[in-house]
Short mmCIF file of C-alpha atoms and ligand atoms in Angstrom, two decimals:
data_model
loop_
_atom_site.label_atom_id
_atom_site.label_comp_id
_atom_site.label_asym_id
_atom_site.label_seq_id
_atom_site.Cartn_x
_atom_site.Cartn_y
_atom_site.Cartn_z
CA UNK A 1138 17.24 -13.79 6.03
CA UNK A 1139 16.66 -10.49 7.79
CA UNK A 1140 13.18 -9.41 8.73
CA UNK A 1141 13.21 -6.74 6.01
CA UNK A 1142 14.48 -9.14 3.32
CA UNK A 1143 11.73 -11.61 4.11
CA UNK A 1144 9.06 -8.91 3.97
CA UNK A 1145 10.41 -7.47 0.72
CA UNK A 1146 10.48 -10.88 -0.97
CA UNK A 1147 7.00 -11.66 0.38
CA UNK A 1148 5.74 -8.73 -1.70
CA UNK A 1149 6.60 -10.69 -4.85
CA UNK A 1150 4.41 -13.63 -3.90
CA UNK A 1151 1.62 -12.19 -1.74
CA UNK A 1152 -0.31 -8.93 -2.38
CA UNK A 1153 1.24 -6.35 -0.08
CA UNK A 1154 3.46 -9.08 1.34
CA UNK A 1155 0.69 -10.14 3.70
CA UNK A 1156 -2.37 -12.34 4.05
CA UNK A 1157 -4.51 -9.71 5.78
CA UNK A 1158 -4.23 -6.01 4.90
CA UNK A 1159 -3.69 -4.37 8.31
CA UNK A 1160 -0.40 -6.26 8.70
CA UNK A 1161 1.16 -4.35 5.81
CA UNK A 1162 1.40 -1.00 7.68
CA UNK A 1163 -0.55 0.85 5.00
CA UNK A 1164 0.36 4.53 4.81
CA UNK A 1165 3.42 4.23 7.07
CA UNK A 1166 7.11 4.57 6.27
CA UNK A 1167 7.99 1.65 8.51
CA UNK A 1168 7.92 -1.89 7.18
CA UNK A 1169 6.32 -4.49 9.41
CA UNK A 1170 8.70 -6.69 11.37
CA UNK A 1171 8.48 -10.35 10.40
CA UNK A 1172 7.70 -12.29 13.55
CA UNK A 1173 9.44 -15.51 14.41
CA UNK A 1174 8.50 -16.42 17.92
CA UNK A 1175 6.28 -15.57 20.87
CA UNK A 1176 6.71 -16.20 24.57
CA UNK A 1177 4.06 -14.98 27.00
CA UNK A 1178 3.36 -11.30 26.29
CA UNK A 1179 6.51 -10.88 24.23
CA UNK A 1180 7.31 -11.58 20.59
CA UNK A 1181 10.57 -11.64 18.64
CA UNK A 1182 11.19 -10.77 15.02
CA UNK A 1183 13.55 -12.46 12.58
CA UNK A 1184 16.34 -10.07 13.59
CA UNK A 1185 15.97 -11.13 17.22
CA UNK A 1186 14.39 -7.82 18.27
CA UNK A 1187 12.00 -8.18 21.18
CA UNK A 1188 8.62 -6.47 21.51
CA UNK A 1189 5.95 -6.29 24.19
CA UNK A 1190 2.93 -7.50 22.25
CA UNK A 1191 -0.26 -5.48 22.62
CA UNK A 1192 -1.86 -7.04 19.55
CA UNK A 1193 -1.94 -10.67 20.64
CA UNK A 1194 -2.89 -11.90 17.17
CA UNK A 1195 -5.68 -9.24 17.28
CA UNK A 1196 -7.16 -10.73 20.39
CA UNK A 1197 -6.81 -14.50 20.55
CA UNK A 1198 -3.59 -14.73 22.58
CA UNK A 1199 -5.18 -13.69 25.87
CA UNK A 1200 -3.22 -16.38 27.73
CA UNK A 1201 0.01 -15.19 26.14
CA UNK A 1202 1.95 -16.78 23.32
CA UNK A 1203 2.47 -20.51 23.37
CA UNK A 1204 0.73 -21.06 26.69
CA UNK A 1205 1.90 -24.45 27.96
CA UNK A 1206 -1.58 -25.93 28.30
CA UNK A 1207 -2.62 -24.85 24.83
CA UNK A 1208 0.60 -26.14 23.29
CA UNK A 1209 0.18 -29.46 25.07
CA UNK A 1210 -3.42 -29.80 23.88
CA UNK A 1211 -2.39 -29.17 20.28
CA UNK A 1212 0.58 -31.54 20.46
CA UNK A 1213 -1.33 -34.35 22.14
CA UNK A 1214 -4.19 -34.07 19.68
CA UNK A 1215 -1.90 -33.91 16.64
CA UNK A 1216 -0.45 -37.31 17.53
CA UNK A 1217 -3.81 -38.93 16.85
CA UNK A 1218 -6.30 -36.62 15.26
CA UNK A 1219 -5.72 -33.92 12.65
CA UNK A 1220 -8.90 -34.07 10.57
CA UNK A 1221 -11.65 -36.58 9.89
CA UNK A 1222 -14.68 -34.81 8.52
CA UNK A 1223 -16.62 -36.91 11.04
CA UNK A 1224 -17.92 -36.29 14.56
CA UNK A 1225 -15.35 -36.24 17.37
CA UNK A 1226 -15.64 -36.07 21.15
CA UNK A 1227 -13.48 -32.93 21.09
CA UNK A 1228 -16.32 -31.10 19.33
CA UNK A 1229 -18.74 -32.18 22.01
CA UNK A 1230 -16.37 -31.04 24.75
CA UNK A 1231 -15.99 -27.53 23.37
CA UNK A 1232 -19.64 -27.16 22.32
CA UNK A 1233 -20.89 -28.36 25.71
CA UNK A 1234 -18.43 -26.15 27.53
CA UNK A 1235 -19.55 -23.05 25.64
CA UNK A 1236 -23.28 -23.82 25.85
CA UNK A 1237 -23.12 -24.52 29.58
CA UNK A 1238 -20.93 -21.56 30.53
CA UNK A 1239 -22.23 -18.82 28.23
CA UNK A 1240 -25.73 -17.49 28.83
CA UNK A 1241 -27.89 -17.15 25.73
CA UNK A 1242 -26.20 -20.00 23.82
CA UNK A 1243 -28.36 -23.14 23.79
CA UNK A 1244 -26.77 -24.65 20.69
CA UNK A 1245 -23.72 -23.83 18.65
CA UNK A 1246 -22.25 -24.44 15.18
CA UNK A 1247 -18.48 -24.36 14.70
CA UNK A 1248 -16.98 -22.68 11.65
CA UNK A 1249 -13.47 -21.53 10.72
CA UNK A 1250 -13.37 -17.76 11.09
CA UNK A 1251 -15.22 -14.79 12.48
CA UNK A 1252 -16.31 -13.83 8.97
CA UNK A 1253 -17.88 -17.22 8.48
CA UNK A 1254 -19.61 -17.00 11.85
CA UNK A 1255 -21.24 -13.63 11.19
CA UNK A 1256 -22.25 -14.32 7.59
CA UNK A 1257 -23.77 -17.64 8.65
CA UNK A 1258 -25.64 -16.05 11.56
CA UNK A 1259 -27.12 -13.53 9.11
CA UNK A 1260 -28.13 -16.30 6.76
CA UNK A 1261 -29.78 -18.17 9.62
CA UNK A 1262 -31.63 -15.04 10.72
CA UNK A 1263 -32.85 -14.46 7.18
CA UNK A 1264 -33.86 -18.08 6.84
CA UNK A 1265 -35.79 -18.04 10.11
CA UNK A 1266 -37.58 -14.73 9.56
CA UNK A 1267 -38.02 -15.08 5.79
CA UNK A 1268 -36.92 -11.44 5.52
CA UNK A 1269 -33.97 -9.99 3.61
CA UNK A 1270 -32.86 -6.72 5.17
CA UNK A 1271 -30.26 -6.34 7.89
CA UNK A 1272 -29.06 -3.40 9.94
CA UNK A 1273 -25.41 -2.89 10.71
CA UNK A 1274 -23.76 0.07 12.39
CA UNK A 1275 -21.32 2.47 10.81
CA UNK A 1276 -17.82 1.65 12.02
CA UNK A 1277 -18.59 -1.90 13.08
CA UNK A 1278 -16.70 -4.66 11.34
CA UNK A 1279 -18.08 -8.15 11.03
CA UNK A 1280 -15.61 -9.71 8.61
CA UNK A 1281 -15.25 -9.44 4.87
CA UNK A 1282 -18.62 -10.88 3.80
CA UNK A 1283 -20.00 -8.75 0.92
CA UNK A 1284 -23.12 -7.62 2.76
CA UNK A 1285 -21.01 -6.14 5.58
CA UNK A 1286 -18.59 -4.09 3.53
CA UNK A 1287 -20.51 -0.86 3.84
CA UNK A 1288 -19.15 1.78 6.20
CA UNK A 1289 -17.11 -0.97 7.79
CA UNK A 1290 -14.42 -0.46 10.38
CA UNK A 1291 -11.03 -2.09 10.91
CA UNK A 1292 -8.78 -2.48 7.86
CA UNK A 1293 -11.50 -1.30 5.48
CA UNK A 1294 -11.50 2.01 7.27
CA UNK A 1295 -7.74 2.31 7.58
CA UNK A 1296 -7.24 1.64 3.88
CA UNK A 1297 -9.92 4.27 3.25
CA UNK A 1298 -12.02 1.96 1.09
CA UNK A 1299 -15.62 3.25 1.21
CA UNK A 1300 -17.14 -0.11 0.39
CA UNK A 1301 -15.15 -2.51 -1.70
CA UNK A 1302 -14.87 -3.05 -5.43
CA UNK A 1303 -16.02 -6.57 -6.18
CA UNK A 1304 -19.14 -6.24 -4.09
CA UNK A 1305 -22.17 -6.22 -6.42
CA UNK A 1306 -24.80 -3.59 -5.67
CA UNK A 1307 -27.28 -6.38 -5.11
CA UNK A 1308 -25.23 -7.77 -2.24
CA UNK A 1309 -25.53 -4.62 -0.20
CA UNK A 1310 -28.97 -3.53 -1.33
CA UNK A 1311 -30.41 -5.14 1.80
CA UNK A 1312 -27.83 -3.70 4.20
CA UNK A 1313 -29.14 -0.72 6.15
CA UNK A 1314 -26.71 1.46 8.08
CA UNK A 1315 -27.51 2.93 11.49
CA UNK A 1316 -25.33 5.05 13.78
CA UNK A 1317 -23.68 3.54 16.84
CA UNK A 1318 -25.11 4.70 20.17
CA UNK A 1319 -27.91 6.53 18.33
CA UNK A 1320 -31.21 4.76 18.85
CA UNK A 1321 -33.10 7.34 16.77
CA UNK A 1322 -31.18 6.24 13.69
CA UNK A 1323 -32.36 2.68 14.38
CA UNK A 1324 -35.95 3.71 14.97
CA UNK A 1325 -36.06 5.58 11.69
CA UNK A 1326 -35.00 2.46 9.80
CA UNK A 1327 -37.52 0.30 11.62
CA UNK A 1328 -40.33 2.75 10.96
CA UNK A 1329 -39.57 2.54 7.27
CA UNK A 1330 -38.56 -1.10 6.82
CA UNK A 1331 -39.50 -2.80 10.11
CA UNK A 1332 -41.33 -5.78 8.69
CA UNK A 1333 -38.50 -6.55 6.26
CA UNK A 1334 -35.65 -6.50 8.77
CA UNK A 1335 -34.33 -9.98 9.49
CA UNK A 1336 -31.51 -9.04 11.82
CA UNK A 1337 -29.62 -6.32 13.58
CA UNK A 1338 -25.94 -7.14 14.01
CA UNK A 1339 -23.73 -5.17 16.37
CA UNK A 1340 -20.45 -5.32 18.25
CA UNK A 1341 -21.79 -4.68 21.78
CA UNK A 1342 -18.43 -3.12 22.50
CA UNK A 1343 -17.09 -1.97 19.17
CA UNK A 1344 -13.43 -2.78 18.65
CA UNK A 1345 -13.09 -2.12 14.97
CA UNK A 1346 -13.43 1.67 14.84
CA UNK A 1347 -11.12 1.59 17.79
CA UNK A 1348 -12.75 0.66 21.08
CA UNK A 1349 -16.15 2.34 21.41
CA UNK A 1350 -18.40 0.79 24.05
CA UNK A 1351 -22.14 0.88 23.50
CA UNK A 1352 -24.21 2.79 26.02
CA UNK A 1353 -26.26 0.42 28.16
CA UNK A 1354 -29.55 2.15 27.42
CA UNK A 1355 -28.80 2.00 23.70
CA UNK A 1356 -28.41 -1.79 23.76
CA UNK A 1357 -31.48 -2.20 25.97
CA UNK A 1358 -33.55 -0.12 23.53
CA UNK A 1359 -32.14 -2.09 20.63
CA UNK A 1360 -33.26 -5.31 22.30
CA UNK A 1361 -36.73 -3.90 22.83
CA UNK A 1362 -37.12 -2.76 19.23
CA UNK A 1363 -35.92 -6.11 17.85
CA UNK A 1364 -38.37 -7.98 20.05
CA UNK A 1365 -41.21 -5.71 18.97
CA UNK A 1366 -40.54 -6.28 15.26
CA UNK A 1367 -39.61 -9.97 15.46
CA UNK A 1368 -36.09 -9.12 14.30
CA UNK A 1369 -33.15 -11.30 15.35
CA UNK A 1370 -30.60 -9.46 17.48
CA UNK A 1371 -27.07 -10.70 16.81
CA UNK A 1372 -24.22 -9.76 19.11
CA UNK A 1373 -20.95 -10.09 17.26
CA UNK A 1374 -18.69 -11.12 20.12
CA UNK A 1375 -15.88 -12.32 17.88
CA UNK A 1376 -13.57 -9.88 19.65
CA UNK A 1377 -15.30 -9.38 23.02
CA UNK A 1378 -16.32 -12.98 23.74
CA UNK A 1379 -14.19 -14.51 26.52
CA UNK A 1380 -12.26 -11.23 26.58
CA UNK A 1381 -13.94 -8.35 28.42
CA UNK A 1382 -15.44 -11.01 30.67
CA UNK A 1383 -15.49 -14.76 30.28
CA UNK A 1384 -19.16 -14.51 29.37
CA UNK A 1385 -18.56 -11.69 26.95
CA UNK A 1386 -19.91 -8.18 26.59
CA UNK A 1387 -23.49 -9.44 26.83
CA UNK A 1388 -22.83 -10.35 30.45
CA UNK A 1389 -21.50 -6.88 31.26
CA UNK A 1390 -24.60 -5.25 29.81
CA UNK A 1391 -27.14 -7.85 30.86
CA UNK A 1392 -28.76 -7.65 27.43
CA UNK A 1393 -29.82 -10.88 25.78
CA UNK A 1394 -29.06 -11.43 22.09
CA UNK A 1395 -30.88 -14.07 20.04
CA UNK A 1396 -27.67 -15.18 18.37
CA UNK A 1397 -24.02 -14.60 19.23
CA UNK A 1398 -20.92 -15.01 17.12
CA UNK A 1399 -17.49 -15.97 18.41
CA UNK A 1400 -13.99 -16.52 17.02
CA UNK A 1401 -10.54 -15.20 18.00
CA UNK A 1402 -10.10 -16.36 21.64
CA UNK A 1403 -12.38 -19.36 21.24
CA UNK A 1404 -9.87 -21.10 18.98
CA UNK A 1405 -6.90 -20.50 21.25
CA UNK A 1406 -4.99 -18.97 18.33
CA UNK A 1407 -5.97 -21.51 15.68
CA UNK A 1408 -8.41 -20.56 12.87
CA UNK A 1409 -11.82 -20.70 14.46
CA UNK A 1410 -15.32 -19.34 14.65
CA UNK A 1411 -18.75 -20.27 15.93
CA UNK A 1412 -22.29 -18.98 16.10
CA UNK A 1413 -24.93 -19.99 18.55
CA UNK A 1414 -27.99 -18.92 20.45
CA UNK A 1415 -31.66 -19.74 20.80
CA UNK A 1416 -32.42 -23.40 20.28
CA UNK A 1417 -35.47 -22.76 18.08
CA UNK A 1418 -33.29 -20.73 15.71
CA UNK A 1419 -30.30 -23.08 15.70
CA UNK A 1420 -32.61 -26.01 14.94
CA UNK A 1421 -33.37 -24.38 11.60
CA UNK A 1422 -29.84 -25.23 10.45
CA UNK A 1423 -29.23 -28.20 8.13
CA UNK A 1424 -29.38 -31.12 8.72
CA UNK A 1425 -32.17 -30.41 11.25
CA UNK A 1426 -33.72 -27.57 9.29
CA UNK A 1427 -33.64 -26.02 5.83
CA UNK A 1428 -30.92 -23.35 6.26
CA UNK A 1429 -27.79 -24.72 4.63
CA UNK A 1430 -24.32 -24.04 5.99
CA UNK A 1431 -21.41 -26.47 5.96
CA UNK A 1432 -17.62 -26.72 6.27
CA UNK A 1433 -15.03 -29.38 5.53
CA UNK A 1434 -12.76 -28.14 8.30
CA UNK A 1435 -15.46 -27.02 10.74
CA UNK A 1436 -14.94 -28.48 14.20
CA UNK A 1437 -11.38 -29.47 13.34
CA UNK A 1438 -9.82 -31.52 16.18
CA UNK A 1439 -6.74 -29.32 16.63
CA UNK A 1440 -8.88 -26.19 16.84
CA UNK A 1441 -11.32 -27.82 19.25
CA UNK A 1442 -8.45 -28.93 21.49
CA UNK A 1443 -6.76 -25.52 21.50
CA UNK A 1444 -10.10 -23.78 22.08
CA UNK A 1445 -11.08 -26.12 24.89
CA UNK A 1446 -7.71 -25.71 26.62
CA UNK A 1447 -7.99 -21.92 26.36
CA UNK A 1448 -11.61 -21.54 27.43
CA UNK A 1449 -11.43 -23.97 30.34
CA UNK A 1450 -8.32 -22.23 31.62
CA UNK A 1451 -9.99 -18.82 31.40
CA UNK A 1452 -13.17 -20.14 32.97
CA UNK A 1453 -11.45 -21.71 35.94
CA UNK A 1454 -9.33 -18.62 36.62
CA UNK A 1455 -11.77 -15.74 37.04
CA UNK A 1456 -9.04 -13.71 38.76
CA UNK A 1457 -7.35 -13.38 35.36
CA UNK A 1458 -9.96 -10.80 34.41
CA UNK A 1459 -9.35 -8.76 37.54
CA UNK A 1460 -5.65 -8.88 36.87
CA UNK A 1461 -5.99 -7.75 33.25
CA UNK A 1462 -8.33 -4.95 34.28
CA UNK A 1463 -5.77 -3.78 36.82
CA UNK A 1464 -2.83 -3.91 34.43
CA UNK A 1465 -4.77 -2.23 31.64
CA UNK A 1466 -5.96 0.42 34.09
CA UNK A 1467 -2.36 1.13 35.00
CA UNK A 1468 -1.53 1.53 31.33
CA UNK A 1469 -4.47 3.86 30.79
CA UNK A 1470 -3.61 5.98 33.80
CA UNK A 1471 0.07 6.22 32.86
CA UNK A 1472 -0.70 7.18 29.27
CA UNK A 1473 -3.28 9.76 30.31
CA UNK A 1474 -0.82 11.40 32.69
CA UNK A 1475 1.80 11.70 30.00
CA UNK A 1476 -0.69 13.06 27.51
CA UNK A 1477 -1.57 15.75 30.03
CA UNK A 1478 2.09 16.63 30.61
CA UNK A 1479 2.69 16.91 26.90
CA UNK A 1480 -0.58 18.50 25.86
CA UNK A 1481 -1.31 15.54 23.60
CA UNK A 1482 -5.06 15.30 22.82
CA UNK A 1483 -5.59 11.74 23.95
CA UNK A 1484 -8.91 9.97 24.46
CA UNK A 1485 -8.60 6.48 25.86
CA UNK A 1486 -11.62 4.21 25.53
CA UNK A 1487 -11.20 1.06 27.58
CA UNK A 1488 -13.30 -1.86 28.69
CA UNK A 1489 -11.37 -4.18 31.00
CA UNK A 1490 -8.56 -5.48 28.81
CA UNK A 1491 -9.16 -3.87 25.43
CA UNK A 1492 -8.59 -0.21 24.70
CA UNK A 1493 -7.81 2.35 22.06
CA UNK A 1494 -5.67 5.43 22.45
CA UNK A 1495 -7.41 7.88 20.15
CA UNK A 1496 -5.43 10.97 19.29
CA UNK A 1497 -8.48 13.12 19.11
CA UNK A 1498 -9.27 16.76 19.86
CA UNK A 1499 -12.96 16.03 20.41
CA UNK A 1500 -12.56 14.86 24.00
CA UNK A 1501 -14.96 11.96 23.48
CA UNK A 1502 -15.30 9.07 21.03
CA UNK A 1503 -18.72 7.43 21.17
CA UNK A 1504 -19.45 6.81 17.51
CA UNK A 1505 -17.96 6.42 14.06
CA UNK A 1506 -18.00 10.09 13.21
CA UNK A 1507 -16.09 11.02 16.34
CA UNK A 1508 -13.65 8.14 15.81
CA UNK A 1509 -12.97 9.30 12.25
CA UNK A 1510 -12.08 12.76 13.51
CA UNK A 1511 -8.91 11.30 15.08
CA UNK A 1512 -5.49 12.49 13.97
CA UNK A 1513 -4.35 9.39 12.10
CA UNK A 1514 -1.12 11.07 10.96
CA UNK A 1515 -0.04 11.82 14.50
CA UNK A 1516 -1.16 8.37 15.60
CA UNK A 1517 1.07 6.93 12.87
CA UNK A 1518 4.07 8.82 14.22
CA UNK A 1519 3.23 7.71 17.76
CA UNK A 1520 2.98 4.12 16.56
CA UNK A 1521 6.35 4.28 14.79
CA UNK A 1522 8.02 5.71 17.89
CA UNK A 1523 6.56 2.95 20.06
CA UNK A 1524 7.43 0.19 17.60
CA UNK A 1525 11.02 1.34 17.39
CA UNK A 1526 11.22 1.22 21.17
CA UNK A 1527 9.88 -2.33 21.30
CA UNK A 1528 6.12 -1.91 21.71
CA UNK A 1529 4.05 -3.92 19.25
CA UNK A 1530 0.69 -2.22 18.92
CA UNK A 1531 -1.83 -1.55 16.18
CA UNK A 1532 -0.32 0.36 13.25
CA UNK A 1533 -3.76 1.83 12.65
CA UNK A 1534 -5.78 4.17 14.82
CA UNK A 1535 -9.03 2.27 14.33
CA UNK A 1536 -8.13 -0.93 16.14
CA UNK A 1537 -7.96 -2.12 19.72
CA UNK A 1538 -4.93 -2.90 21.82
CA UNK A 1539 -5.17 -6.00 23.95
CA UNK A 1540 -3.89 -6.83 27.41
CA UNK A 1541 -3.42 -10.47 28.30
CA UNK A 1542 -2.74 -12.42 31.46
CA UNK A 1543 1.02 -12.46 30.85
CA UNK A 1544 1.51 -8.70 30.68
CA UNK A 1545 3.39 -7.44 33.74
CA UNK A 1546 3.65 -4.15 35.59
CA UNK A 1547 7.12 -3.91 34.14
CA UNK A 1548 5.78 -4.15 30.56
CA UNK A 1549 3.42 -1.31 31.34
CA UNK A 1550 6.13 0.85 32.92
CA UNK A 1551 8.26 0.34 29.83
CA UNK A 1552 5.39 1.44 27.63
CA UNK A 1553 4.76 4.56 29.67
CA UNK A 1554 8.44 5.49 29.84
CA UNK A 1555 8.75 5.15 26.10
CA UNK A 1556 5.63 7.22 25.57
CA UNK A 1557 7.19 9.98 27.66
CA UNK A 1558 9.97 10.22 25.08
CA UNK A 1559 7.53 10.74 22.18
C1 LIG B 433 -12.13 -10.04 13.78
C2 LIG B 433 -13.56 -9.80 13.71
C3 LIG B 433 -14.38 -10.43 12.74
C4 LIG B 433 -13.81 -11.24 11.63
O1 LIG B 433 -13.19 -12.41 12.08
P1 LIG B 433 -12.15 -13.14 11.11
O2 LIG B 433 -11.76 -14.37 11.89
O3 LIG B 433 -11.04 -12.20 10.88
O4 LIG B 433 -12.88 -13.48 9.86
C5 LIG B 433 -15.74 -10.25 12.83
N1 LIG B 433 -16.29 -9.51 13.79
C6 LIG B 433 -15.56 -8.89 14.74
C7 LIG B 433 -16.23 -8.09 15.80
C8 LIG B 433 -14.17 -8.99 14.71
O5 LIG B 433 -13.45 -8.35 15.63
#
């Protein structure tokens, strides 16, 4: 079957033909290619067309597709251990590796997705503080948990869904919204509700309104306010963990969260998630403590093996991060030069190996409001031009593009040359 035939038939059996909305190319003429195979930084669709992949499964494939060590770990494990619902040594290996290499994680609980990680971290924070309210930031995305679907980024934003039908008012009644990089908006909420705020959750480098890094002072002030009010500070590092640095965004900023959430890279491309942090908080989880959270598939052997293979490889090759920074810098520089030549209003926000090319007249994107002012129509045309020419990047303006260790100078040159023809 051709790529298009498969996608068209998929629409009969799956809403929008997809299992996650952003894949459907909402609002674009182009239909998404159906992907068959990935090798390193390249993927191939069912028609055999090759693309340089700047999505990388939305982050996880930092080592490139089907990295030999990850494939071997999955294959070897599958021969003997697919699922038990009982403790395994593989869980210990991954948990110990994360707790000993990541600062601020004393104990960890494995789950199956980023959504599960963040919603469980919130539950734990509420359980520990015996408070109900949480603060999230406009434009940040923490998964599809009801309490987070207010002014959320990522696909929610692209599909222009203000909240989501199906979320009862009660579920978001305790969700307070502050503005990214605006500490005054946080202070105002604390002055009003301080003693009721269980947690503040934030992407320390936002990736889901497009890449918008937090200002250092903003995160430091946030830490101070949370400490003052006894509020749990949660860094959602589902995207940034093991990506912008092995030790995540928290290591770049030197700000210490109470809890951190991970997913994406930590599962090596298999469905994964985890939350961890201060021992006294984690010990409140069942069976040690009263806060209940469970999962039949949590800590699954295949996921643990793929995650362990990925994280140990990243950890023992620190030069990977320098390489990705260099390659991504080359891409940024090339794109900025072309934008200048063409008079294209381009704002590139980048941290190491994740970036967004905002088509934006404002000259700066530091918060949700500025991100939303981007020219999504023109971005859509840019995207379609790049896709046609073999560059697989986000179909939506409000997402990140990811550079991995397998991207080459040649991939970048191709991207820049193609951009010149836009
Ligand atoms: C992707 C993402 C999530 C959700 O993870 P899923 O595995 O898709 O449920 C949560 N938070 C952040 C910051 C993310 O980037």
